Amino acid sequence: MSDLAGFKKQAREELFELLRIPSISTDPARKQDVERAAAFVEQGLKRAGMTRTELIRVGAGHPLVYGEWLGAEGRPTLLLYGHYDVQPVEPLDEWISPPFEPTERDGNVYARGACDDKGQTWILVKAVEWLMRRDGRLPVNVKFLIEGEEECGGESIAAYVEQHPEALAADAAVICDSEMFAPELPSICTGLRGIAFGELIVEGPKTDLHSGVYGGAAPNPLMAVAEILTALKGRDGKISIPHFYDRVAEPSPEEMEAWESLPFDEEEYRKKEVGSPELTGEAGFSVLERVWARPTLEVHGIRGGFTGEGAKTVIPARAVAKISLRLVADQRPEEAVEQLKAAIEGVTPRGVRASFNLLHAGAPSLVDPDNAYLKTAASAMEEVFGNRTVYIRSGGSIPIVGLFNRYLEIPSVLMGFGLPDDNLHAPNEKFCLANFDRGIDAVVRYLEWLG
Ligand code: BES
Ligand code: ZN
C-alpha cells in the first residue's frame, strides 16, 4: 500500500480488533484473552516486517512480545516499548458503550485500552510498518518489547530486563504510554512517579459478630482500617510516615519555571478533569508540583463487612484496604515500604492485627531533557503538531523506565499522544483518532531523522 491515508485507516481497523480482546492482566479469568492479545500483537509485528519475533515467557506470567529488525548497520538501535494489557472495567454500568466494543464518537474511539496502551502501542507498530512498506527497510534498528503485565506490576518484564540486558541492548527506548499536556500541545514526559501497591489487612474478632450484642466491647477491623489510614495521611495531605519525605528531591528552578509557563487553569482542571467541589493536597505546593513532584498515599478500595443492598448489623472479623504510595525521585520503593510497615505498626489500634502485603512496586524515574534522542523526538512532534513541544512530568507510573535506565543504561523517550480527558483506568476511556494518526506521523518522522 502506497498511500498513507489508506494505511492509517487500515491501522485503525486493526486497532479496533485489538481493542475487542479483553486483556485484563490482573484478572486470572482473562488469561486466555491476554494470550490472544499477545498473539495478535506478535502477528502485527510479523506484518510490520520484523525478521524475528518471539513470545517470551517468564515464569507463569503473561508473555512478552518481542520483535526485531536489525538491518540498519551503523545506525542507532531503538527499543520500542508498549503494553497490550489493560485495567479492569468496573463500574460497568457507567460505560456509555461497552468497554470491549470499540465505538467511534466525535473523532474518538471509546474502549478500555484505547489510549492506555493499545492505541499508543499500535502507533509504534504501524509507524514501523509504514516505513518498512514504503522503503523496504528501516532507517534505524528496532527491537519491540511489548508486555502484558504493565497494569499489574510487570514482574515478567522486570525479570527479563534484569537477566538479559544484552538481548535488549539499544541506544534509547521509545515509549508511547503517556499524555499530552493539552490538546494540540506536543509533550514529552521527563519524569514519572514510582509506586508501591499492596493490601492493608486488618484482623480482629475470630468471626463476624452481631454488632448490637458485641458492639462497644469487640474491636472493629473496618474502623481500624479507617483509623490507620487517617493516621498515615493527615487532612492536610501530608503523609505522616516517619522519614517518608527524607529523600524527596525538589525539581530544579528551571523545571519549576517551565511548569509555571504551561497553559494550566486550576479552576478548569478542578471542574473539567477532577469534577470535585475543591482540590486537596499538601499546602504550599502547586497542583502540578503535587501530582508530579510530590509523593502521595491513596486508597483504592476497602473490603469487609456487609456491602450488599439494605442493612446488616455486623462487626466484620477482617477488613482489607487496597492502598498505594506514589513515590518521586529519589525515594526508593523498598525503603518506602519498610517505612510504611513500621508506621502501620505504630498506629494500629488496640484489639486488631494489621499487616501490609506488597503486590508490586516500581521506582520513580527522571529523564534528562538535554538528551539528543529526546530533542529529536521533540522536533518530530513539533513538526507534526505545528506547536512547540513542552517537557512535562506525569504522576502516573511506568516502572520499566527505571529498569531500562538501570539495567540497559539507556534513556526512555516518552512521546505521549493521550489527552488529559482520555479517562485512563476509568469508565469511557477513549483515544483521539486524530492523535493516533499524528502519532504515526511523528514516530515516522522521528525514525527518519534518527536514521
Ligand atoms: N500509561 C500509564 C501511566 C501513565 C499515565 C503515564 C498517564 C503517564 C501519564 C500506565 O499504563 C499505568 O497506568 N501504570 C500504572 C502502574 C502500575 C504499576 C499499575 C499506574 O500508574 O497506576
Ligand atoms: Zn494504565
Coordinates of C-alpha atoms and ligand atoms in Angstrom, one line a residue:
M1 CA 0.0 0.0 0.0
S2 CA 1.5 3.3 -1.1
D3 CA -0.9 5.8 0.3
L4 CA -0.5 6.8 4.0
A5 CA -4.1 7.8 4.5
G6 CA -5.4 4.4 3.4
F7 CA -2.7 2.8 5.5
K8 CA -3.9 4.7 8.6
K9 CA -7.5 3.7 8.0
Q10 CA -6.5 0.1 8.0
A11 CA -4.3 0.7 11.1
R12 CA -7.5 1.9 12.9
E13 CA -9.4 -1.3 11.9
E14 CA -6.6 -3.4 13.3
L15 CA -6.5 -1.3 16.5
F16 CA -10.3 -1.9 16.9
E17 CA -9.7 -5.6 16.6
L18 CA -7.1 -5.5 19.3
L19 CA -9.4 -3.4 21.5
R20 CA -12.1 -6.1 21.2
I21 CA -9.9 -8.5 23.2
P22 CA -10.5 -8.1 27.0
S23 CA -6.9 -8.5 28.0
I24 CA -7.3 -7.5 31.7
S25 CA -4.0 -8.7 33.1
T26 CA -4.9 -8.7 36.8
D27 CA -7.9 -11.0 36.3
P28 CA -7.0 -14.7 36.3
A29 CA -10.2 -15.5 34.4
R30 CA -8.9 -13.4 31.5
K31 CA -5.7 -15.4 31.0
Q32 CA -6.8 -16.7 27.6
D33 CA -7.8 -13.3 26.4
V34 CA -4.4 -11.9 27.5
E35 CA -2.8 -14.7 25.4
R36 CA -5.0 -13.8 22.4
A37 CA -3.9 -10.2 22.6
A38 CA -0.2 -11.3 22.8
A39 CA -0.7 -13.4 19.7
F40 CA -2.4 -10.5 17.9
V41 CA 0.5 -8.2 18.7
E42 CA 3.0 -10.8 17.5
Q43 CA 1.1 -11.1 14.2
G44 CA 1.2 -7.3 13.9
L45 CA 5.0 -7.3 14.4
K46 CA 5.3 -10.0 11.7
R47 CA 3.2 -8.0 9.3
A48 CA 5.4 -5.0 10.1
G49 CA 8.3 -6.8 8.7
M50 CA 10.2 -7.9 11.8
T51 CA 12.7 -10.5 10.8
R52 CA 12.4 -12.3 14.1
T53 CA 9.5 -12.4 16.6
E54 CA 9.0 -14.3 19.8
L55 CA 6.6 -14.7 22.7
I56 CA 8.9 -14.7 25.7
R57 CA 7.6 -16.4 28.8
V58 CA 9.0 -15.7 32.2
G59 CA 7.5 -18.0 34.8
A60 CA 3.8 -18.2 34.8
G61 CA 3.2 -14.6 33.9
H62 CA 1.7 -13.1 30.7
P63 CA 4.1 -13.3 27.7
L64 CA 6.3 -10.5 26.5
V65 CA 6.1 -10.0 22.8
Y66 CA 9.4 -9.4 21.1
G67 CA 10.2 -8.5 17.6
E68 CA 13.3 -7.2 15.9
W69 CA 14.7 -5.8 12.6
L70 CA 18.4 -5.1 12.8
G71 CA 19.3 -4.4 9.2
A72 CA 20.4 -0.8 9.5
E73 CA 24.1 -1.3 10.1
G74 CA 25.9 1.6 11.8
R75 CA 22.6 3.2 12.8
P76 CA 21.1 3.6 16.2
T77 CA 19.0 0.8 17.8
L78 CA 15.7 1.7 19.4
L79 CA 13.9 -0.4 22.0
L80 CA 10.2 0.2 21.3
Y81 CA 8.1 -0.5 24.4
G82 CA 4.3 -0.7 24.9
H83 CA 1.8 -2.8 26.8
Y84 CA -1.1 -4.8 25.4
D85 CA -2.8 -5.5 28.8
V86 CA -5.5 -3.2 30.2
Q87 CA -7.1 -2.3 33.5
P88 CA -10.3 -3.8 34.8
V89 CA -13.5 -2.1 33.6
E90 CA -15.7 -1.7 36.7
P91 CA -18.0 0.1 37.2
L92 CA -19.5 -1.4 34.0
D93 CA -22.8 0.5 34.1
E94 CA -21.1 3.8 33.7
W95 CA -19.8 3.0 30.3
I96 CA -21.8 4.6 27.5
S97 CA -20.7 1.9 25.1
P98 CA -19.4 -1.4 26.2
P99 CA -15.6 -1.4 27.1
F100 CA -14.7 -4.1 24.6
E101 CA -16.8 -2.9 21.7
P102 CA -14.7 0.0 20.3
T103 CA -17.1 2.7 19.3
E104 CA -16.4 5.9 17.4
R105 CA -17.9 9.2 18.7
D106 CA -16.8 12.7 18.0
G107 CA -13.5 11.7 16.5
N108 CA -12.6 9.4 19.4
V109 CA -12.6 5.7 19.8
Y110 CA -14.1 4.6 23.1
A111 CA -12.9 1.3 24.6
R112 CA -10.8 0.0 27.5
G113 CA -7.1 0.3 26.4
A114 CA -8.0 2.8 23.6
C115 CA -5.3 5.1 24.9
D116 CA -3.6 3.1 27.7
D117 CA -2.0 1.5 26.0
K118 CA -3.2 -0.4 22.9
G119 CA -3.8 2.7 20.8
Q120 CA -0.4 4.1 21.6
T121 CA 1.4 0.8 21.2
W122 CA -0.2 0.4 17.8
I123 CA 1.2 3.8 16.8
L124 CA 4.7 2.4 17.2
V125 CA 3.9 -0.8 15.4
K126 CA 2.2 1.0 12.5
A127 CA 4.9 3.7 12.1
V128 CA 7.5 1.0 11.7
E129 CA 5.3 -1.0 9.3
W130 CA 4.7 2.1 7.2
L131 CA 8.4 2.8 6.8
M132 CA 9.0 -0.9 6.0
R133 CA 6.4 -1.0 3.3
R134 CA 7.4 2.3 1.8
D135 CA 11.2 1.8 1.7
G136 CA 11.6 -1.9 2.1
R137 CA 13.8 -1.2 5.1
L138 CA 14.1 1.0 8.2
P139 CA 16.3 4.0 8.9
V140 CA 17.2 2.6 12.3
N141 CA 17.4 -0.8 14.0
V142 CA 14.4 -1.7 16.2
K143 CA 13.6 -4.1 19.0
F144 CA 10.0 -4.2 20.1
L145 CA 9.3 -5.3 23.6
I146 CA 5.6 -5.2 24.4
E147 CA 4.4 -6.5 27.7
G148 CA 1.2 -7.9 29.1
E149 CA 1.6 -7.1 32.8
E150 CA 2.2 -3.4 33.0
E151 CA -1.1 -2.8 34.7
C152 CA -0.5 -5.4 37.3
G153 CA 3.1 -4.8 38.2
G154 CA 5.2 -6.0 35.3
E155 CA 7.0 -8.9 37.0
S156 CA 7.9 -10.7 33.8
I157 CA 9.5 -7.8 32.1
A158 CA 11.4 -6.8 35.2
A159 CA 13.0 -10.3 35.5
Y160 CA 13.7 -10.4 31.7
V161 CA 15.4 -7.0 31.6
E162 CA 17.5 -7.8 34.6
Q163 CA 18.5 -11.2 33.3
H164 CA 19.0 -10.5 29.6
P165 CA 20.3 -6.9 29.3
E166 CA 22.5 -8.0 26.3
A167 CA 19.5 -9.2 24.3
L168 CA 17.8 -5.8 24.7
A169 CA 20.9 -3.6 24.1
A170 CA 19.8 -0.4 22.5
D171 CA 20.7 3.3 22.4
A172 CA 17.3 4.5 23.7
A173 CA 13.9 3.3 24.5
V174 CA 10.8 4.9 22.9
I175 CA 7.6 4.6 24.8
C176 CA 4.1 5.9 23.8
D177 CA 2.2 5.5 27.1
S178 CA 1.8 9.0 28.5
E179 CA -0.2 12.1 27.8
M180 CA 0.0 15.5 26.1
F181 CA -0.4 18.4 28.5
A182 CA -3.2 19.8 26.4
P183 CA -4.8 19.1 23.0
E184 CA -2.5 20.3 20.2
L185 CA 0.4 20.7 22.6
P186 CA 3.0 18.0 21.8
S187 CA 4.5 16.8 25.1
I188 CA 7.5 14.8 26.2
C189 CA 7.3 13.3 29.7
T190 CA 10.6 13.6 31.6
G191 CA 9.5 12.3 35.0
L192 CA 7.2 9.6 36.3
R193 CA 6.3 8.7 39.9
G194 CA 7.1 5.3 41.3
I195 CA 4.6 3.1 43.0
A196 CA 4.3 0.6 45.8
F197 CA 0.9 -1.1 45.7
G198 CA -0.5 -3.5 48.3
E199 CA -3.1 -4.5 50.8
L200 CA -3.5 -3.4 54.3
I201 CA -5.0 -6.4 56.1
V202 CA -6.7 -5.9 59.4
E203 CA -7.9 -8.8 61.5
G204 CA -9.9 -8.6 64.7
P205 CA -12.5 -11.0 66.2
K206 CA -12.3 -14.7 65.3
T207 CA -15.6 -14.4 63.4
D208 CA -18.2 -11.8 62.2
L209 CA -20.2 -10.7 65.2
H210 CA -23.6 -9.2 65.9
S211 CA -22.9 -5.5 66.2
G212 CA -25.6 -4.9 68.8
V213 CA -24.6 -7.8 71.1
Y214 CA -20.8 -7.1 70.9
G215 CA -20.5 -3.5 69.7
G216 CA -18.7 -1.5 72.3
A217 CA -16.6 -4.4 73.5
A218 CA -15.3 -6.0 70.3
P219 CA -12.7 -4.3 68.1
N220 CA -13.9 -3.4 64.6
P221 CA -11.4 -4.1 61.8
L222 CA -13.1 -1.7 59.3
M223 CA -13.0 1.1 61.9
A224 CA -9.3 0.2 62.4
V225 CA -8.7 0.5 58.7
A226 CA -10.1 4.0 58.8
E227 CA -8.1 4.9 61.8
I228 CA -4.9 3.6 60.3
L229 CA -5.4 5.3 57.0
T230 CA -6.2 8.7 58.6
A231 CA -3.2 8.3 60.8
L232 CA -0.9 7.7 57.8
K233 CA -2.1 10.7 55.9
G234 CA -3.5 13.8 57.6
R235 CA -6.3 16.1 56.5
D236 CA -3.7 18.5 55.2
G237 CA -2.5 16.0 52.6
K238 CA 0.8 15.4 54.4
I239 CA 1.9 11.8 54.8
S240 CA 2.7 11.1 58.4
I241 CA 5.1 8.1 57.8
P242 CA 8.3 8.9 59.7
H243 CA 11.2 9.7 57.4
F244 CA 9.0 9.3 54.3
Y245 CA 10.0 12.7 52.8
D246 CA 13.7 12.4 53.6
R247 CA 14.7 11.5 50.0
V248 CA 12.2 13.6 48.1
A249 CA 14.1 15.8 45.7
E250 CA 13.0 19.2 44.6
P251 CA 12.6 19.9 40.9
S252 CA 15.2 22.3 39.6
P253 CA 14.4 26.0 39.4
E254 CA 14.4 25.7 35.6
E255 CA 11.9 22.9 35.6
M256 CA 9.6 24.8 38.0
E257 CA 9.9 27.9 35.8
A258 CA 8.9 25.8 32.7
W259 CA 5.9 24.4 34.6
E260 CA 4.8 27.9 35.5
S261 CA 4.5 28.8 31.9
L262 CA 2.4 25.8 30.9
P263 CA -1.1 26.7 30.0
F264 CA -2.8 25.5 33.2
D265 CA -6.0 26.8 34.6
E266 CA -6.5 25.4 38.1
E267 CA -10.2 26.1 38.1
E268 CA -10.8 24.4 34.8
Y269 CA -8.8 21.4 35.9
R270 CA -10.9 21.2 39.0
K271 CA -14.1 21.4 37.1
K272 CA -13.4 19.5 33.9
E273 CA -10.9 16.9 34.9
V274 CA -11.5 16.3 38.5
G275 CA -15.1 17.4 38.9
S276 CA -15.0 17.9 42.7
P277 CA -16.0 20.9 44.7
E278 CA -12.4 21.6 45.8
L279 CA -8.9 20.3 45.1
T280 CA -7.0 18.9 48.0
G281 CA -3.4 18.1 48.9
E282 CA -0.3 19.5 50.5
A283 CA -0.4 23.2 51.2
G284 CA 2.5 25.3 49.7
F285 CA 2.7 23.3 46.5
S286 CA 1.1 24.0 43.2
V287 CA -1.2 21.4 41.6
L288 CA 1.4 20.3 39.1
E289 CA 4.0 20.0 41.9
R290 CA 1.6 18.0 43.9
V291 CA 0.9 15.5 41.2
W292 CA 4.3 15.4 39.5
A293 CA 6.9 16.0 42.1
R294 CA 5.4 15.1 45.5
P295 CA 4.6 11.6 46.8
T296 CA 1.1 10.6 47.8
L297 CA -0.8 7.8 49.6
E298 CA -4.1 6.8 48.1
V299 CA -6.7 4.2 49.0
H300 CA -8.4 2.3 46.1
G301 CA -10.9 0.0 47.7
I302 CA -11.9 -1.2 51.1
R303 CA -13.4 -4.7 51.5
G304 CA -15.0 -6.1 54.6
G305 CA -18.3 -6.5 56.4
F306 CA -21.5 -6.1 54.5
T307 CA -21.7 -4.1 51.3
G308 CA -24.8 -5.5 49.7
E309 CA -28.1 -3.7 49.4
G310 CA -30.0 -3.0 52.6
A311 CA -28.9 -3.3 56.1
K312 CA -27.0 -6.0 58.1
T313 CA -25.6 -5.2 61.5
V314 CA -22.3 -6.9 61.7
I315 CA -18.8 -6.4 63.1
P316 CA -16.5 -8.0 60.5
A317 CA -13.7 -10.3 61.5
R318 CA -11.5 -8.9 58.9
A319 CA -11.1 -5.9 56.6
V320 CA -8.7 -5.2 53.7
A321 CA -7.8 -1.9 52.1
K322 CA -6.0 -1.7 48.8
I323 CA -3.6 1.2 49.0
S324 CA -0.6 2.6 47.1
L325 CA 2.2 5.0 47.7
R326 CA 3.3 7.1 44.7
L327 CA 6.9 7.9 45.0
V328 CA 9.1 10.6 43.5
A329 CA 12.9 10.8 42.9
D330 CA 15.0 9.9 44.9
Q331 CA 12.6 7.8 47.0
R332 CA 13.3 4.0 47.0
P333 CA 10.3 1.6 46.8
E334 CA 11.8 -1.0 49.2
E335 CA 12.7 1.7 51.8
A336 CA 9.3 3.4 51.5
V337 CA 7.6 0.0 52.0
E338 CA 9.6 -0.6 55.2
Q339 CA 8.7 2.9 56.4
L340 CA 5.1 2.2 55.7
K341 CA 5.1 -1.1 57.5
A342 CA 6.7 0.5 60.6
A343 CA 4.2 3.3 60.5
I344 CA 1.3 0.9 60.3
E345 CA 2.6 -0.9 63.3
G346 CA 2.9 2.3 65.2
V347 CA -0.7 3.4 64.6
T348 CA -2.6 0.2 64.7
P349 CA -5.4 0.5 67.4
R350 CA -5.7 -2.0 70.2
G351 CA -7.5 -5.2 69.6
V352 CA -6.6 -5.9 66.0
R353 CA -3.6 -7.1 64.0
A354 CA -2.6 -5.2 60.9
S355 CA -0.1 -6.1 58.1
F356 CA 0.8 -4.8 54.7
N357 CA 1.1 -7.2 51.8
L358 CA 3.0 -5.7 48.9
L359 CA 1.7 -6.7 45.5
H360 CA 4.0 -4.7 43.3
A361 CA 6.5 -1.8 43.3
G362 CA 8.4 0.3 40.8
A363 CA 10.9 3.1 41.2
P364 CA 10.3 6.7 40.1
S365 CA 12.2 8.0 37.1
L366 CA 13.6 11.2 35.7
V367 CA 15.0 11.6 32.1
D368 CA 17.5 14.3 31.1
P369 CA 15.7 16.6 28.7
D370 CA 19.0 17.6 27.1
N371 CA 19.4 14.1 25.7
A372 CA 19.7 14.1 21.9
Y373 CA 17.2 11.3 21.5
L374 CA 14.7 13.3 23.4
K375 CA 15.4 16.5 21.5
T376 CA 14.9 14.8 18.1
A377 CA 11.6 13.4 19.3
A378 CA 10.6 16.8 20.4
S379 CA 11.4 18.3 17.0
A380 CA 9.5 15.5 15.2
M381 CA 6.4 16.1 17.3
E382 CA 6.7 19.8 16.8
E383 CA 6.7 19.4 13.1
V384 CA 3.6 17.2 13.1
F385 CA 1.6 19.2 15.6
G386 CA 2.7 22.6 14.5
N387 CA 3.4 23.7 18.1
R388 CA 6.4 23.9 20.3
T389 CA 6.9 20.7 22.3
V390 CA 6.7 21.0 26.1
Y391 CA 8.5 19.0 28.6
I392 CA 6.3 17.8 31.4
R393 CA 6.2 15.1 34.1
S394 CA 3.4 12.8 35.0
G395 CA 2.1 11.5 38.2
G396 CA 1.5 8.0 36.7
S397 CA 4.0 5.2 36.8
I398 CA 5.7 3.2 34.1
P399 CA 8.1 1.0 36.2
I400 CA 10.0 -0.2 33.2
V401 CA 11.5 3.2 32.6
G402 CA 13.6 2.9 35.8
L403 CA 14.7 -0.6 34.9
F404 CA 15.7 0.3 31.3
N405 CA 17.8 3.1 32.9
R406 CA 19.3 0.8 35.5
Y407 CA 20.0 -2.4 33.6
L408 CA 20.3 -1.3 29.9
E409 CA 21.7 2.1 30.8
I410 CA 19.5 3.9 28.2
P411 CA 17.2 6.8 28.4
S412 CA 13.5 6.4 27.7
V413 CA 11.9 8.9 25.3
L414 CA 8.3 9.2 26.4
M415 CA 6.3 10.5 23.4
G416 CA 2.7 10.6 24.7
F417 CA -0.3 11.1 22.5
G418 CA -3.1 10.7 25.1
L419 CA -5.2 13.6 26.2
P420 CA -5.9 14.7 29.8
D421 CA -9.6 13.8 29.4
D422 CA -9.0 10.3 28.0
N423 CA -10.4 8.7 31.1
L424 CA -7.4 6.3 31.7
H425 CA -8.4 3.5 34.2
A426 CA -11.9 4.9 34.4
P427 CA -15.2 4.3 32.6
N428 CA -15.4 5.6 29.0
E429 CA -11.7 5.5 28.3
K430 CA -11.1 7.0 24.8
F431 CA -8.4 7.9 22.4
C432 CA -8.5 10.8 19.9
L433 CA -8.2 9.2 16.5
A434 CA -6.5 12.3 15.1
N435 CA -3.8 11.8 17.6
F436 CA -3.5 8.2 16.5
D437 CA -2.8 9.4 13.0
R438 CA -0.5 12.2 14.1
G439 CA 1.3 9.8 16.5
I440 CA 2.1 7.6 13.5
D441 CA 3.4 10.6 11.6
A442 CA 5.5 11.8 14.5
V443 CA 7.1 8.4 15.0
V444 CA 7.8 8.0 11.3
R445 CA 9.5 11.4 11.3
Y446 CA 11.4 10.6 14.4
L447 CA 12.8 7.3 13.0
E448 CA 13.7 9.0 9.7
W449 CA 15.6 11.8 11.5
L450 CA 17.4 9.4 13.8
G451 CA 18.5 7.4 10.7
Ligands
BES1 N1 0.1 4.7 31.0 C1 0.0 4.6 32.4 C2 0.9 5.5 33.2 C3 0.8 7.0 32.8 C4 -0.4 7.6 32.7 C5 1.9 7.7 32.5 C6 -0.5 8.9 32.4 C7 1.8 9.0 32.1 C8 0.6 9.6 32.0 C9 0.3 3.2 32.8 O1 -0.3 2.2 32.0 C10 -0.2 2.9 34.2 O2 -1.4 3.1 34.4 N2 0.6 2.5 35.1 C11 0.2 2.1 36.4 C12 1.4 1.5 37.1 C13 1.2 0.1 37.5 C14 2.5 -0.4 38.1 C15 0.0 -0.4 38.0 C16 -0.2 3.3 37.2 O3 0.4 4.4 37.1 O4 -1.1 3.2 38.1
ZN2 ZN -2.5 2.3 32.8

